[in-house]
mmCIF file of C-alpha atoms and ligand atoms in Angstrom:
data_model
loop_
_atom_site.group_PDB
_atom_site.id
_atom_site.type_symbol
_atom_site.label_atom_id
_atom_site.label_comp_id
_atom_site.label_asym_id
_atom_site.label_seq_id
_atom_site.Cartn_x
_atom_site.Cartn_y
_atom_site.Cartn_z
ATOM 1 C CA UNK P 1 6.103 -44.090 39.231
ATOM 2 C CA UNK P 2 7.454 -42.308 36.204
ATOM 3 C CA UNK P 3 10.601 -40.324 36.793
ATOM 4 C CA UNK P 4 10.210 -36.553 36.657
ATOM 5 C CA UNK P 5 12.032 -35.543 33.459
ATOM 6 C CA UNK P 6 10.765 -31.972 33.322
ATOM 7 C CA UNK P 7 14.245 -30.527 33.995
ATOM 8 C CA UNK P 8 16.112 -32.687 31.520
ATOM 9 C CA UNK P 9 17.293 -30.753 28.474
ATOM 10 C CA UNK P 10 16.353 -32.110 25.072
ATOM 11 C CA UNK P 11 18.979 -34.775 24.513
ATOM 12 C CA UNK P 12 19.262 -34.977 20.741
ATOM 13 C CA UNK P 13 21.155 -32.837 18.255
ATOM 14 C CA UNK P 14 19.372 -29.860 16.728
ATOM 15 C CA UNK P 15 18.751 -30.117 12.964
ATOM 16 C CA UNK P 16 22.063 -29.516 11.249
ATOM 17 C CA UNK P 17 20.529 -27.037 8.796
ATOM 18 C CA UNK P 18 19.146 -24.910 11.628
ATOM 19 C CA UNK P 19 21.082 -21.630 11.859
ATOM 20 C CA UNK P 20 22.641 -20.515 15.136
ATOM 21 C CA UNK P 21 20.350 -18.636 17.498
ATOM 22 C CA UNK P 22 20.835 -14.914 17.924
ATOM 23 C CA UNK P 23 20.686 -13.219 21.318
ATOM 24 C CA UNK P 24 21.205 -9.487 21.713
ATOM 25 C CA UNK P 25 21.277 -8.443 25.379
ATOM 26 C CA UNK P 26 21.010 -4.701 24.733
ATOM 27 C CA UNK P 27 18.623 -3.881 21.949
ATOM 28 C CA UNK P 28 19.412 -0.203 22.538
ATOM 29 C CA UNK P 29 23.185 -0.398 22.116
ATOM 30 C CA UNK P 30 25.655 1.223 24.523
ATOM 31 C CA UNK P 31 27.911 1.957 21.550
ATOM 32 C CA UNK P 32 26.394 4.719 19.432
ATOM 33 C CA UNK P 33 28.290 3.448 16.373
ATOM 34 C CA UNK P 34 25.965 0.448 16.149
ATOM 35 C CA UNK P 35 23.228 2.773 14.847
ATOM 36 C CA UNK P 36 23.459 2.984 11.064
ATOM 37 C CA UNK P 37 22.562 6.386 9.605
ATOM 38 C CA UNK P 38 20.004 6.302 6.816
ATOM 39 C CA UNK P 39 19.224 9.968 6.419
ATOM 40 C CA UNK P 40 19.487 13.147 8.426
ATOM 41 C CA UNK P 41 18.526 12.349 12.036
ATOM 42 C CA UNK P 42 17.324 8.876 11.026
ATOM 43 C CA UNK P 43 19.099 5.645 11.960
ATOM 44 C CA UNK P 44 18.459 1.916 12.081
ATOM 45 C CA UNK P 45 19.917 -0.643 14.434
ATOM 46 C CA UNK P 46 20.077 -4.148 12.946
ATOM 47 C CA UNK P 47 18.898 -7.052 15.088
ATOM 48 C CA UNK P 48 18.339 -9.892 12.624
ATOM 49 C CA UNK P 49 19.196 -9.503 8.958
ATOM 50 C CA UNK P 50 17.589 -12.684 7.718
ATOM 51 C CA UNK P 51 19.126 -13.086 4.279
ATOM 52 C CA UNK P 52 17.979 -16.714 4.004
ATOM 53 C CA UNK P 53 14.299 -15.755 4.303
ATOM 54 C CA UNK P 54 14.359 -12.198 2.977
ATOM 55 C CA UNK P 55 13.277 -10.182 6.002
ATOM 56 C CA UNK P 56 14.874 -7.987 8.617
ATOM 57 C CA UNK P 57 14.298 -6.979 12.233
ATOM 58 C CA UNK P 58 15.587 -3.577 13.190
ATOM 59 C CA UNK P 59 15.019 -0.561 15.362
ATOM 60 C CA UNK P 60 14.223 2.653 13.561
ATOM 61 C CA UNK P 61 15.300 5.793 15.431
ATOM 62 C CA UNK P 62 14.167 9.242 14.362
ATOM 63 C CA UNK P 63 15.188 12.522 15.956
ATOM 64 C CA UNK P 64 13.338 15.003 13.786
ATOM 65 C CA UNK P 65 9.774 15.797 12.911
ATOM 66 C CA UNK P 66 8.226 15.642 9.479
ATOM 67 C CA UNK P 67 7.707 13.107 6.724
ATOM 68 C CA UNK P 68 10.083 10.143 6.849
ATOM 69 C CA UNK P 69 9.065 8.233 3.759
ATOM 70 C CA UNK P 70 6.186 7.115 1.581
ATOM 71 C CA UNK P 71 6.399 3.432 0.884
ATOM 72 C CA UNK P 72 4.598 0.281 -0.171
ATOM 73 C CA UNK P 73 4.848 -3.126 1.496
ATOM 74 C CA UNK P 74 3.998 -6.129 -0.663
ATOM 75 C CA UNK P 75 4.318 -8.192 2.527
ATOM 76 C CA UNK P 76 3.308 -7.564 6.142
ATOM 77 C CA UNK P 77 5.277 -5.446 8.593
ATOM 78 C CA UNK P 78 5.094 -5.721 12.377
ATOM 79 C CA UNK P 79 6.025 -2.816 14.632
ATOM 80 C CA UNK P 80 6.433 -2.258 18.375
ATOM 81 C CA UNK P 81 6.843 1.339 19.497
ATOM 82 C CA UNK P 82 9.575 1.545 22.129
ATOM 83 C CA UNK P 83 9.683 5.328 22.414
ATOM 84 C CA UNK P 84 7.820 8.363 21.096
ATOM 85 C CA UNK P 85 5.022 8.140 18.554
ATOM 86 C CA UNK P 86 4.377 8.298 14.820
ATOM 87 C CA UNK P 87 1.568 7.919 12.328
ATOM 88 C CA UNK P 88 0.701 7.465 8.690
ATOM 89 C CA UNK P 89 -0.946 10.242 6.677
ATOM 90 C CA UNK P 90 -3.341 7.627 5.267
ATOM 91 C CA UNK P 91 -4.747 6.567 8.666
ATOM 92 C CA UNK P 92 -6.265 8.316 11.646
ATOM 93 C CA UNK P 93 -4.577 6.192 14.321
ATOM 94 C CA UNK P 94 -1.305 7.072 16.059
ATOM 95 C CA UNK P 95 1.343 4.478 16.927
ATOM 96 C CA UNK P 96 2.073 5.282 20.568
ATOM 97 C CA UNK P 97 4.861 4.260 22.928
ATOM 98 C CA UNK P 98 4.243 0.687 24.073
ATOM 99 C CA UNK P 99 1.933 -0.050 21.148
ATOM 100 C CA UNK P 100 1.953 -2.719 18.452
ATOM 101 C CA UNK P 101 1.163 -2.092 14.787
ATOM 102 C CA UNK P 102 0.410 -4.590 12.023
ATOM 103 C CA UNK P 103 0.899 -3.153 8.545
ATOM 104 C CA UNK P 104 -1.054 -5.149 6.004
ATOM 105 C CA UNK P 105 0.419 -6.446 2.737
ATOM 106 C CA UNK P 106 -0.316 -4.151 -0.189
ATOM 107 C CA UNK P 107 -0.379 -0.983 1.917
ATOM 108 C CA UNK P 108 1.144 2.225 0.671
ATOM 109 C CA UNK P 109 1.549 4.864 3.359
ATOM 110 C CA UNK P 110 3.465 7.948 4.417
ATOM 111 C CA UNK P 111 5.287 7.892 7.744
ATOM 112 C CA UNK P 112 5.215 11.093 9.798
ATOM 113 C CA UNK P 113 6.700 12.046 13.141
ATOM 114 C CA UNK P 114 4.848 15.040 14.532
ATOM 115 C CA UNK P 115 6.261 18.136 16.214
ATOM 116 C CA UNK P 116 6.997 17.660 19.894
ATOM 117 C CA UNK P 117 8.419 14.155 19.558
ATOM 118 C CA UNK P 118 12.105 14.445 20.460
ATOM 119 C CA UNK P 119 12.906 10.860 19.636
ATOM 120 C CA UNK P 120 11.006 7.936 18.162
ATOM 121 C CA UNK P 121 12.283 4.370 18.372
ATOM 122 C CA UNK P 122 10.296 1.497 16.883
ATOM 123 C CA UNK P 123 11.126 -2.167 16.424
ATOM 124 C CA UNK P 124 10.097 -3.203 12.921
ATOM 125 C CA UNK P 125 10.009 -6.599 11.318
ATOM 126 C CA UNK P 126 9.951 -5.984 7.567
ATOM 127 C CA UNK P 127 9.353 -8.793 5.088
ATOM 128 C CA UNK P 128 10.677 -8.760 1.554
ATOM 129 C CA UNK P 129 10.953 -5.188 0.461
ATOM 130 C CA UNK P 130 10.120 -1.580 1.237
ATOM 131 C CA UNK P 131 9.287 0.183 -2.026
ATOM 132 C CA UNK P 132 9.623 3.969 -1.890
ATOM 133 C CA UNK P 133 7.037 5.711 -4.041
ATOM 134 C CA UNK P 134 5.602 9.081 -5.011
ATOM 135 C CA UNK P 135 1.969 9.981 -4.179
ATOM 136 C CA UNK P 136 0.821 8.107 -7.302
ATOM 137 C CA UNK P 137 2.767 4.964 -6.466
ATOM 138 C CA UNK P 138 5.556 5.476 -8.991
ATOM 139 C CA UNK P 139 8.671 3.719 -7.718
ATOM 140 C CA UNK P 140 11.512 5.898 -6.428
ATOM 141 C CA UNK P 141 13.663 3.205 -4.857
ATOM 142 C CA UNK P 142 13.620 0.164 -2.598
ATOM 143 C CA UNK P 143 15.241 -1.486 0.382
ATOM 144 C CA UNK P 144 15.582 -5.171 1.123
ATOM 145 C CA UNK P 145 17.627 -7.208 3.562
ATOM 146 C CA UNK P 146 20.578 -7.096 1.157
ATOM 147 C CA UNK P 147 20.650 -3.317 0.801
ATOM 148 C CA UNK P 148 20.370 -3.138 4.616
ATOM 149 C CA UNK P 149 23.385 -5.438 4.964
ATOM 150 C CA UNK P 150 25.343 -3.277 2.515
ATOM 151 C CA UNK P 151 24.527 -0.091 4.459
ATOM 152 C CA UNK P 152 25.667 -1.779 7.672
ATOM 153 C CA UNK P 153 28.924 -3.006 6.146
ATOM 154 C CA UNK P 154 29.831 0.419 4.778
ATOM 155 C CA UNK P 155 28.948 2.210 8.017
ATOM 156 C CA UNK P 156 30.703 -0.242 10.361
ATOM 157 C CA UNK P 157 33.814 -0.097 8.218
ATOM 158 C CA UNK P 158 33.749 3.703 8.315
ATOM 159 C CA UNK P 159 33.296 3.987 12.099
ATOM 160 C CA UNK P 160 36.033 1.485 12.889
ATOM 161 C CA UNK P 161 33.940 -1.515 13.956
ATOM 162 C CA UNK P 162 34.917 -3.275 10.735
ATOM 163 C CA UNK P 163 32.687 -4.389 7.869
ATOM 164 C CA UNK P 164 32.484 -7.857 9.451
ATOM 165 C CA UNK P 165 30.648 -6.433 12.494
ATOM 166 C CA UNK P 166 27.388 -6.911 10.605
ATOM 167 C CA UNK P 167 27.958 -10.663 10.210
ATOM 168 C CA UNK P 168 26.701 -11.401 13.739
ATOM 169 C CA UNK P 169 23.239 -10.184 12.719
ATOM 170 C CA UNK P 170 22.958 -12.174 9.471
ATOM 171 C CA UNK P 171 21.043 -15.454 9.395
HETATM 172 FE FE1 FE X 201 5.167 0.986 6.601
#
């Protein structure tokens, strides 16, 4: 009878080019300094800043109501709403706590948090670039994984965690 090998770990080396895994026990950090400010009452918390593939995973936290940004995504975005709710002016659905949102490539939309939402936290996986635009699509600015890394470095240096604190999130 064949020996039961179901509990035997894989016994060969992992590919040497494979980057180290990344495990973050507390997605909502105990240390408030981990949140990187990106506007008044708006922060992001890096989880995976994937420089090698040009995407990032982060939490977006908003503690105000109103328009956050109008932006275009050339590539898809995935979102999971951890707390609160938000919507896009261009759509009639609302992203609710516990919900998942797929944002299609090519979309331009305007993110709004409505009155009565004290705090919104959403996990976003953003590929490539966020292009900030005016209502006609004229480019106002952009963010990519590299600008995110730079914001983290500057903030962590300033709050005493050290610029190198961001390195743990970079793959
Ligand atoms: Fe979006």
